[in-house]
PDB file of C-alpha atoms in Angstrom:
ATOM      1  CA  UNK P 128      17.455 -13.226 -10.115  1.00 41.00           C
ATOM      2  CA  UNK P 129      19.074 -12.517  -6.965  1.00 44.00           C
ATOM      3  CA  UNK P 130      17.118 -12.879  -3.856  1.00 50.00           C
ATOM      4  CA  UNK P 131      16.417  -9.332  -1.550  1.00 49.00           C
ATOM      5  CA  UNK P 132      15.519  -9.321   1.697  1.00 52.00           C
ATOM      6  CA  UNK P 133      13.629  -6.698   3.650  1.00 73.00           C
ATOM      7  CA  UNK P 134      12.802  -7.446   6.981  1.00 92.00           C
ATOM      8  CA  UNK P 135       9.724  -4.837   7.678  1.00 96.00           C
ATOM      9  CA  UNK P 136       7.945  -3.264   3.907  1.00 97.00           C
ATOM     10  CA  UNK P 137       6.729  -0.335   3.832  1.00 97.00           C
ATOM     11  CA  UNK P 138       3.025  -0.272   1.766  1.00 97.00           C
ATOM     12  CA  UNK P 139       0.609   2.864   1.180  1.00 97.00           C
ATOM     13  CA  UNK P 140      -2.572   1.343   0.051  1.00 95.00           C
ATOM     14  CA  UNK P 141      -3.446   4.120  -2.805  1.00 90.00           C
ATOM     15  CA  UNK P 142      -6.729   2.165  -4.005  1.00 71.00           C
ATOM     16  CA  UNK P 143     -10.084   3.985  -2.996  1.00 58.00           C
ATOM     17  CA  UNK P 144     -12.559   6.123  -4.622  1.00 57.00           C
ATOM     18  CA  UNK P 145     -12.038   9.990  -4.813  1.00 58.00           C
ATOM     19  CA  UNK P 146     -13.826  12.273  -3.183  1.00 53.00           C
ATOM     20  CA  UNK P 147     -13.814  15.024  -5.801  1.00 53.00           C
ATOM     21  CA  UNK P 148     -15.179  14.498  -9.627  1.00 42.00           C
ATOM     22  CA  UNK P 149     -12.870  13.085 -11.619  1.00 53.00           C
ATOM     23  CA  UNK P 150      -9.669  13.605  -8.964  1.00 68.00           C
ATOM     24  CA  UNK P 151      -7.236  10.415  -7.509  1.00 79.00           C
ATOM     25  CA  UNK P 152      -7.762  10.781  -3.340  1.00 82.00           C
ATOM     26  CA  UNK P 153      -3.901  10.353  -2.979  1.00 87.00           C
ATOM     27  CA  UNK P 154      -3.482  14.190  -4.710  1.00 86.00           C
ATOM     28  CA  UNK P 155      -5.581  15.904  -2.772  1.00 83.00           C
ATOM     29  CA  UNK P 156      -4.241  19.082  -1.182  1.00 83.00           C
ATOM     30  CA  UNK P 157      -3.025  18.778   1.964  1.00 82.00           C
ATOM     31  CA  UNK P 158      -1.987  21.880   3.748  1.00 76.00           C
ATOM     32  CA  UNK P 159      -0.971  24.702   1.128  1.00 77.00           C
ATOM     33  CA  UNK P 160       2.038  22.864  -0.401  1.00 81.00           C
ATOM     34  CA  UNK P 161       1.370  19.485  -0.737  1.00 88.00           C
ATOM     35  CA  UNK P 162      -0.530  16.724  -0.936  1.00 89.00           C
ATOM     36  CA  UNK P 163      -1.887  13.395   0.711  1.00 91.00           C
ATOM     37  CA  UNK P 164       0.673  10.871  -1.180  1.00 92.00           C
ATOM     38  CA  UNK P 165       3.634  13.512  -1.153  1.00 93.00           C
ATOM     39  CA  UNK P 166       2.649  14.128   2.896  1.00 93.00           C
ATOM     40  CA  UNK P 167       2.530  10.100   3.643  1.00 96.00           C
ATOM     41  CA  UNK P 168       5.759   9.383   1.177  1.00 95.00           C
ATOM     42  CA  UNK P 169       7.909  12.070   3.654  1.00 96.00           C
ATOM     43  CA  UNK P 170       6.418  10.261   6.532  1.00 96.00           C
ATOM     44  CA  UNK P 171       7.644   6.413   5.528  1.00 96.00           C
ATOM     45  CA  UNK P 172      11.569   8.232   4.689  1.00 95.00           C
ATOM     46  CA  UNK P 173      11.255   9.124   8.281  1.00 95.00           C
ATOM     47  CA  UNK P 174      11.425   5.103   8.911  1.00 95.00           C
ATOM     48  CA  UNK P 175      12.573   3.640   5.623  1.00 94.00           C
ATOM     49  CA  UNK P 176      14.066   4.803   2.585  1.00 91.00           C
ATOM     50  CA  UNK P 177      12.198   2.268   0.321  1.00 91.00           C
ATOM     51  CA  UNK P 178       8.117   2.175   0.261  1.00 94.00           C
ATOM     52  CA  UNK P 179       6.182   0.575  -2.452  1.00 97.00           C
ATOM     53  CA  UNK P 180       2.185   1.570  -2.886  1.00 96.00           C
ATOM     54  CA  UNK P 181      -0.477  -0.377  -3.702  1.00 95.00           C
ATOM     55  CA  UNK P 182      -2.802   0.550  -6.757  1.00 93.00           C
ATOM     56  CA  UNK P 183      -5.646  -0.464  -8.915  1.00 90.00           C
ATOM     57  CA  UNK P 184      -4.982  -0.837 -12.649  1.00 88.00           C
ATOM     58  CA  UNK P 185      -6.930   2.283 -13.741  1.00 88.00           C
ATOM     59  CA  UNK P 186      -4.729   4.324 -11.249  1.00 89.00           C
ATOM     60  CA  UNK P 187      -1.055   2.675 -12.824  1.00 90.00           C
ATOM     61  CA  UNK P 188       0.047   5.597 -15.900  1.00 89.00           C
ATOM     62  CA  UNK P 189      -0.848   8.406 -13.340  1.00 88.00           C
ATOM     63  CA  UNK P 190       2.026   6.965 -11.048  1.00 91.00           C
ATOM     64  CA  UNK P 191       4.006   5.560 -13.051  1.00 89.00           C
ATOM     65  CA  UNK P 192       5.682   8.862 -14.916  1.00 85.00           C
ATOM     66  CA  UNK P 193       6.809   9.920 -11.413  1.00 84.00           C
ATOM     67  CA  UNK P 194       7.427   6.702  -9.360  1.00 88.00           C
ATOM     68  CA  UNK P 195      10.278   3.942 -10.169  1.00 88.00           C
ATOM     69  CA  UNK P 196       7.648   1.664 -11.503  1.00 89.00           C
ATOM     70  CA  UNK P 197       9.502  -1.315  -9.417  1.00 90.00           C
ATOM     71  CA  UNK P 198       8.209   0.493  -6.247  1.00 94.00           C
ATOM     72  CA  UNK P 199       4.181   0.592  -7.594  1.00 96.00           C
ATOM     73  CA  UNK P 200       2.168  -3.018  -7.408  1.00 96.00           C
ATOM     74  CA  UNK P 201      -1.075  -3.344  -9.134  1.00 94.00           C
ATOM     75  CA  UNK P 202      -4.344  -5.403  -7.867  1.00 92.00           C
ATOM     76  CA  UNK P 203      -3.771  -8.644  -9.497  1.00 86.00           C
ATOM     77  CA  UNK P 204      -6.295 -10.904  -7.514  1.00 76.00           C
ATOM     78  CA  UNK P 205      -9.870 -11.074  -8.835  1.00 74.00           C
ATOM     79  CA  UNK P 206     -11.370 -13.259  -6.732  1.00 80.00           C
ATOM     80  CA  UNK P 207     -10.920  -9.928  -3.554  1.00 86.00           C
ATOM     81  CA  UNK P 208     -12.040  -6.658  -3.566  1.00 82.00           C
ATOM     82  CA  UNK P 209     -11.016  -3.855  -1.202  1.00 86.00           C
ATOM     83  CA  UNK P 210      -7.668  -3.144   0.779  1.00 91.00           C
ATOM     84  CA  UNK P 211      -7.126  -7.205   1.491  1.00 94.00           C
ATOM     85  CA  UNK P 212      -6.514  -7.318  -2.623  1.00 93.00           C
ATOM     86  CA  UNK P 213      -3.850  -5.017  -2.225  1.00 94.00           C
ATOM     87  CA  UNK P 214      -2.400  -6.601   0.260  1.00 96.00           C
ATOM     88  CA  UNK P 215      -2.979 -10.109  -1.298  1.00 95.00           C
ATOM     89  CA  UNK P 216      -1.088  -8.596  -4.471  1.00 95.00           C
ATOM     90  CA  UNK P 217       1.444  -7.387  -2.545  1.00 96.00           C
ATOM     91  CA  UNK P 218       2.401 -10.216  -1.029  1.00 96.00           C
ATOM     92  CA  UNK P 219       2.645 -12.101  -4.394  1.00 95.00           C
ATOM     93  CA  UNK P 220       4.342  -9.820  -5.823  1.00 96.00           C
ATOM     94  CA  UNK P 221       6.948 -10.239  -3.323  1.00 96.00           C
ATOM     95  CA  UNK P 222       7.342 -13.678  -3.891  1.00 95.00           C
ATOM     96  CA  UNK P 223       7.071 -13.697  -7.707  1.00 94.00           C
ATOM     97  CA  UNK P 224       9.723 -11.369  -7.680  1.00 93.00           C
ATOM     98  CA  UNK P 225      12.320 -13.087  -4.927  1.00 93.00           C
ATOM     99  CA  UNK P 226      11.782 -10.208  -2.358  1.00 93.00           C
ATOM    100  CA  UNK P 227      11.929 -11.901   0.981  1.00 93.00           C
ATOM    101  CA  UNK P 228      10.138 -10.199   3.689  1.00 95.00           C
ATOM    102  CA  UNK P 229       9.255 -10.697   7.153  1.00 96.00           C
ATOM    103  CA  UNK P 230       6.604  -8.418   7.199  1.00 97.00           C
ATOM    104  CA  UNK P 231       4.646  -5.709   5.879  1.00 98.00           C
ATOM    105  CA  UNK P 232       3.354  -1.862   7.480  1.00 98.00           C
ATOM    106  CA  UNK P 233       0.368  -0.520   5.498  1.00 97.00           C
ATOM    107  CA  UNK P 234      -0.776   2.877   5.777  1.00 96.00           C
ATOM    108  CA  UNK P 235      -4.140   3.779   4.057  1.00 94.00           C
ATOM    109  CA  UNK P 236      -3.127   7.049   1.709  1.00 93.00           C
ATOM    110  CA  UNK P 237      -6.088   8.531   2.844  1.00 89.00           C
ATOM    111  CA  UNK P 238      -4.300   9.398   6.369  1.00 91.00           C
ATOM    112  CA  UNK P 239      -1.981  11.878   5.630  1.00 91.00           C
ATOM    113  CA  UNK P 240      -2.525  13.618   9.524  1.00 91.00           C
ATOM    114  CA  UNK P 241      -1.424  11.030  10.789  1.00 94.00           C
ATOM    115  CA  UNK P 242       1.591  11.560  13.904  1.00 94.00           C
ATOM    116  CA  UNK P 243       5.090  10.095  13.074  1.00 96.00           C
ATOM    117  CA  UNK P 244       4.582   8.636  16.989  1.00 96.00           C
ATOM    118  CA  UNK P 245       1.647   6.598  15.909  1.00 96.00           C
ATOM    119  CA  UNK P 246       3.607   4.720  13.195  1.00 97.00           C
ATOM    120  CA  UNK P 247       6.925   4.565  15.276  1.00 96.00           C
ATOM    121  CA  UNK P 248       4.702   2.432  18.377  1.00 97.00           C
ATOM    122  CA  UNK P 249       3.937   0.029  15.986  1.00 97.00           C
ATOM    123  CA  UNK P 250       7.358  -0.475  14.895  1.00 96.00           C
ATOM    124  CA  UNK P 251       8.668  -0.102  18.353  1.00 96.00           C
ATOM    125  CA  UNK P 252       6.278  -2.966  19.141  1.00 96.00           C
ATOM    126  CA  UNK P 253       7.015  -5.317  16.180  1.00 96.00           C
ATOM    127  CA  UNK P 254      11.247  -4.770  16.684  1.00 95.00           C
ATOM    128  CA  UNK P 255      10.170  -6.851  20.125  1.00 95.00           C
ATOM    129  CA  UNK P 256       8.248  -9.498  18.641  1.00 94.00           C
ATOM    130  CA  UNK P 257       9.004  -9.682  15.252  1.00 94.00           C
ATOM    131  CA  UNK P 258       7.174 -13.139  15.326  1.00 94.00           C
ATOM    132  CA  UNK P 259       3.838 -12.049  16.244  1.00 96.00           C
ATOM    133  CA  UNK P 260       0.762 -12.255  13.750  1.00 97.00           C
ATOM    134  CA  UNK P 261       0.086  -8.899  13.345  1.00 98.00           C
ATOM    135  CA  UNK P 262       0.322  -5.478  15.156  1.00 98.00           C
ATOM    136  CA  UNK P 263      -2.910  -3.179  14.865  1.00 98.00           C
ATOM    137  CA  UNK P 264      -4.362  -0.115  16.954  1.00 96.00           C
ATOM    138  CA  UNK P 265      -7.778  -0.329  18.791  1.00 93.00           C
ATOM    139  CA  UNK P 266     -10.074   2.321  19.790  1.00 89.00           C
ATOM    140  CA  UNK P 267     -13.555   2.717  21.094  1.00 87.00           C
ATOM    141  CA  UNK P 268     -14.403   2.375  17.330  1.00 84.00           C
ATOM    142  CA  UNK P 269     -12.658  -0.873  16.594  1.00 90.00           C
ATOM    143  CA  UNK P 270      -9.305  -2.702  15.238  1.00 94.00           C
ATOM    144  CA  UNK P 271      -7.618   0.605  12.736  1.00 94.00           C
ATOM    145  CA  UNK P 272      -6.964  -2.502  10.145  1.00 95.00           C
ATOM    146  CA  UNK P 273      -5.076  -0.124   7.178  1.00 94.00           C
ATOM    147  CA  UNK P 274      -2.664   0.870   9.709  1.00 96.00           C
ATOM    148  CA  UNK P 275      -0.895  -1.813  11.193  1.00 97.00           C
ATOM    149  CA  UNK P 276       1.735  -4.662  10.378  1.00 98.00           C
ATOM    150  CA  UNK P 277       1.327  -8.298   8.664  1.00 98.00           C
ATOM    151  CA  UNK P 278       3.332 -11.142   9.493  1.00 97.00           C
ATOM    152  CA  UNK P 279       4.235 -12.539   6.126  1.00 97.00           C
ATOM    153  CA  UNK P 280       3.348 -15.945   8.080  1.00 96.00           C
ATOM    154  CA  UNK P 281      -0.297 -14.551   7.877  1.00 97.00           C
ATOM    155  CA  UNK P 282      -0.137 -13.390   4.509  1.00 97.00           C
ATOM    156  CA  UNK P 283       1.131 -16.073   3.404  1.00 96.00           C
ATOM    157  CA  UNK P 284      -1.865 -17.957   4.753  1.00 95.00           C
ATOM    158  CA  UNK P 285      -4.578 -15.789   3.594  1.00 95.00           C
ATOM    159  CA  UNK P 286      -3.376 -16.068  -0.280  1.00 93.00           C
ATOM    160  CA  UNK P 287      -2.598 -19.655  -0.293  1.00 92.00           C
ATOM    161  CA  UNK P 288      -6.772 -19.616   1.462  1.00 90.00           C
ATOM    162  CA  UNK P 289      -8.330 -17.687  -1.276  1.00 89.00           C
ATOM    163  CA  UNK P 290      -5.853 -19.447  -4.277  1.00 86.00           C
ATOM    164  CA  UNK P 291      -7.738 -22.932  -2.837  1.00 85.00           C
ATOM    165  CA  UNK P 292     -11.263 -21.019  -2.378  1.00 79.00           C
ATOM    166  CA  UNK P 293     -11.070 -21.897   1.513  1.00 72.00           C
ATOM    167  CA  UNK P 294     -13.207 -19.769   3.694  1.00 71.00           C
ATOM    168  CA  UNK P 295     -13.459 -17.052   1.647  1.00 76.00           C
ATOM    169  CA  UNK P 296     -13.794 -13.979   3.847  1.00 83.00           C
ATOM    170  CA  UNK P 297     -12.880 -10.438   2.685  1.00 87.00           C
ATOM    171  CA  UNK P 298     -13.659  -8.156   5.990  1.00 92.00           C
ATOM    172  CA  UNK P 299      -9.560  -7.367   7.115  1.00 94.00           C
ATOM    173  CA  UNK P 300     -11.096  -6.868  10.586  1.00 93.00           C
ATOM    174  CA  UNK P 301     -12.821 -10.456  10.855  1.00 93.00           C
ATOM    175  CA  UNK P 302      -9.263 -12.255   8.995  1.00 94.00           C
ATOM    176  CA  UNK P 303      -7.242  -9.987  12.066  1.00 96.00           C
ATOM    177  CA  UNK P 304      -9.773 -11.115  14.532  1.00 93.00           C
ATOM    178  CA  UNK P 305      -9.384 -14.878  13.929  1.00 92.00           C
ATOM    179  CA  UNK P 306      -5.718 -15.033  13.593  1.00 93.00           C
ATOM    180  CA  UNK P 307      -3.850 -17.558  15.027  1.00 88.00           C
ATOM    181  CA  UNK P 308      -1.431 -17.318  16.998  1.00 88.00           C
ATOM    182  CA  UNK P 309      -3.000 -13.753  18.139  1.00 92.00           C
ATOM    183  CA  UNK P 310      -2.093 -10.585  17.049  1.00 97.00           C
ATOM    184  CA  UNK P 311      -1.338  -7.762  19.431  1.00 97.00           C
ATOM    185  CA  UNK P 312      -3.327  -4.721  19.911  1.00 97.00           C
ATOM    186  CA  UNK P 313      -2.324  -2.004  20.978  1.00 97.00           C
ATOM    187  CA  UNK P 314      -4.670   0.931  22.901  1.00 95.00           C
ATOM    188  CA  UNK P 315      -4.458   3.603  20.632  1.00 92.00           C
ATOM    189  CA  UNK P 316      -4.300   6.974  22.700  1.00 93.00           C
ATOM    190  CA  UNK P 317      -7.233   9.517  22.342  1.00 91.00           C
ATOM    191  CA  UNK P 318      -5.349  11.921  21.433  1.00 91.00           C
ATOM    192  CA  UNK P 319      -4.236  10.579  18.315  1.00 92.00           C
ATOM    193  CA  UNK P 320      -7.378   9.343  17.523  1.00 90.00           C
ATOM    194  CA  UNK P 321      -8.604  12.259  14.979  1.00 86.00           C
ATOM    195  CA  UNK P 322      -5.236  12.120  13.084  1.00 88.00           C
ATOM    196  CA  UNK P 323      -5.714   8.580  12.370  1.00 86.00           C
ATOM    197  CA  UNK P 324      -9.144   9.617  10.724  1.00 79.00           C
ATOM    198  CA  UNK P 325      -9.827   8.550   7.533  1.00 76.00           C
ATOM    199  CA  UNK P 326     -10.726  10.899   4.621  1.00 74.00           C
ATOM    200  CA  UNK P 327     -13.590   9.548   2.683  1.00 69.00           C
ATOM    201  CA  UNK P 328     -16.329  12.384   1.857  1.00 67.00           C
ATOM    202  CA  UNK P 329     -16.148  15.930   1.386  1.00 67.00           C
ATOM    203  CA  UNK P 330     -16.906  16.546   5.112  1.00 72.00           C
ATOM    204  CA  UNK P 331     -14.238  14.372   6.105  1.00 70.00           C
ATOM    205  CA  UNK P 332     -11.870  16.315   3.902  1.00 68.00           C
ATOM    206  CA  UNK P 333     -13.362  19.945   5.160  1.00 68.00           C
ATOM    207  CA  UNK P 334     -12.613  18.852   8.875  1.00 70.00           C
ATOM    208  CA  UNK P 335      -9.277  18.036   7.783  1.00 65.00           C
ATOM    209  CA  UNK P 336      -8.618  20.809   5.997  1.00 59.00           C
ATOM    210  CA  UNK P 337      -9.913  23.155   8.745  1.00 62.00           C
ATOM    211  CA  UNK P 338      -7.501  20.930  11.325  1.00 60.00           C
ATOM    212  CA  UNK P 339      -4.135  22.395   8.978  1.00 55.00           C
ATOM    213  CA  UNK P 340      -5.340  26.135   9.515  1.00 54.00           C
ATOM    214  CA  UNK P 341      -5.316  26.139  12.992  1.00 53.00           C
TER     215      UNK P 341
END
């Protein structure tokens, strides 16, 4: 197989429960002509014409009739629940399949406000020092941990942790927290704070919706 290298990966972390009976988060409607995966897909082309998303089994044959199936990566790890499984997966799947990466950007699918200027300071930040841990956004409510970039270094450390059952800790924002060398934060302005809001309950998703009309 030959080898491809990527130097930053784009990943939307799909996983999550739904806020509607019976209905996938990522196809909620978002605005009148879309939806949240469609909306966050557009975003990533902005930056990179190759993304891959992050899913749990259950979610795979809903994706897969209108997604190269190359590009979607099922939870394969067990032993972790929550976004750092997807993440986990991710990163084997990069090296069972001879991708070579440098690092990864997640974005949580349940973000689709979300300002093109937030993701490119991030970047901006990582094209400086590509070496660096991690990049992540903090605001008055804490490290943003589903929006920010992974050193394959660290990823690389975390999954070779949990294959050897070594301080087994799943919280992303304790793993960012200890990281070693340290990761950069950067201040994210209040501005952008309510577009970086996650969507998880009908009221989140009302506030949201009410946010498009206006």
């Amino acid at each position: 197989m030959t080898q491809i290298t990527n130097d930053l990966i784009f990943l939307l972390l799909v996983g999550g429960k739904s806020i509607r009976m019976g209905e996938d988060k990522a196809f909620l409607s978002f605005g009148k002509k879309s939806n949240f995966v469609n909306v966050l897909i557009k975003k990533i082309h902005v930056f990179s014409p190759d993304f891959y998303l992050s899913l749990r089994n259950e979610q795979l044959h809903r994706y897969e009739s209108w997604l190269p199936k190359h590009s979607l990566i099922v939870d394969q790890n067990e032993l972790v629940k929550g976004p750092l499984c997807g993440l986990i997966s991710a990163h084997q799947f990069f090296v069972e399949n001879q991708i070579k990466y440098n690092a990864i950007f997640t974005i949580a699918v349940d973000t689709p406000s979300i300002k093109l200027k937030s993701i490119k300071r991030l970047i901006d930040c990582y094209q400086k020092n590509p070496n660096i841990s991690g990049f992540f956004y903090r605001s008055p409510n804490g490290i943003e941990p589903l929006l920010g970039i992974y050193n394959h270094l660290t990823l690389e450390k975390w999954s070779h942790s949990i294959e050897e059952k070594i301080n087994l800790e799943f919280s992303l924002q304790k793993k960012i927290n200890s990281l070693e060398p340290n990761p950069m934060f950067i201040e994210l302005p209040s501005r952008e704070e309510r577009f970086l809001k996650n969507i998880n309950t009908k009221k989140d998703f009302e506030s949201i919706d009410e946010m498009m009309k206006r």
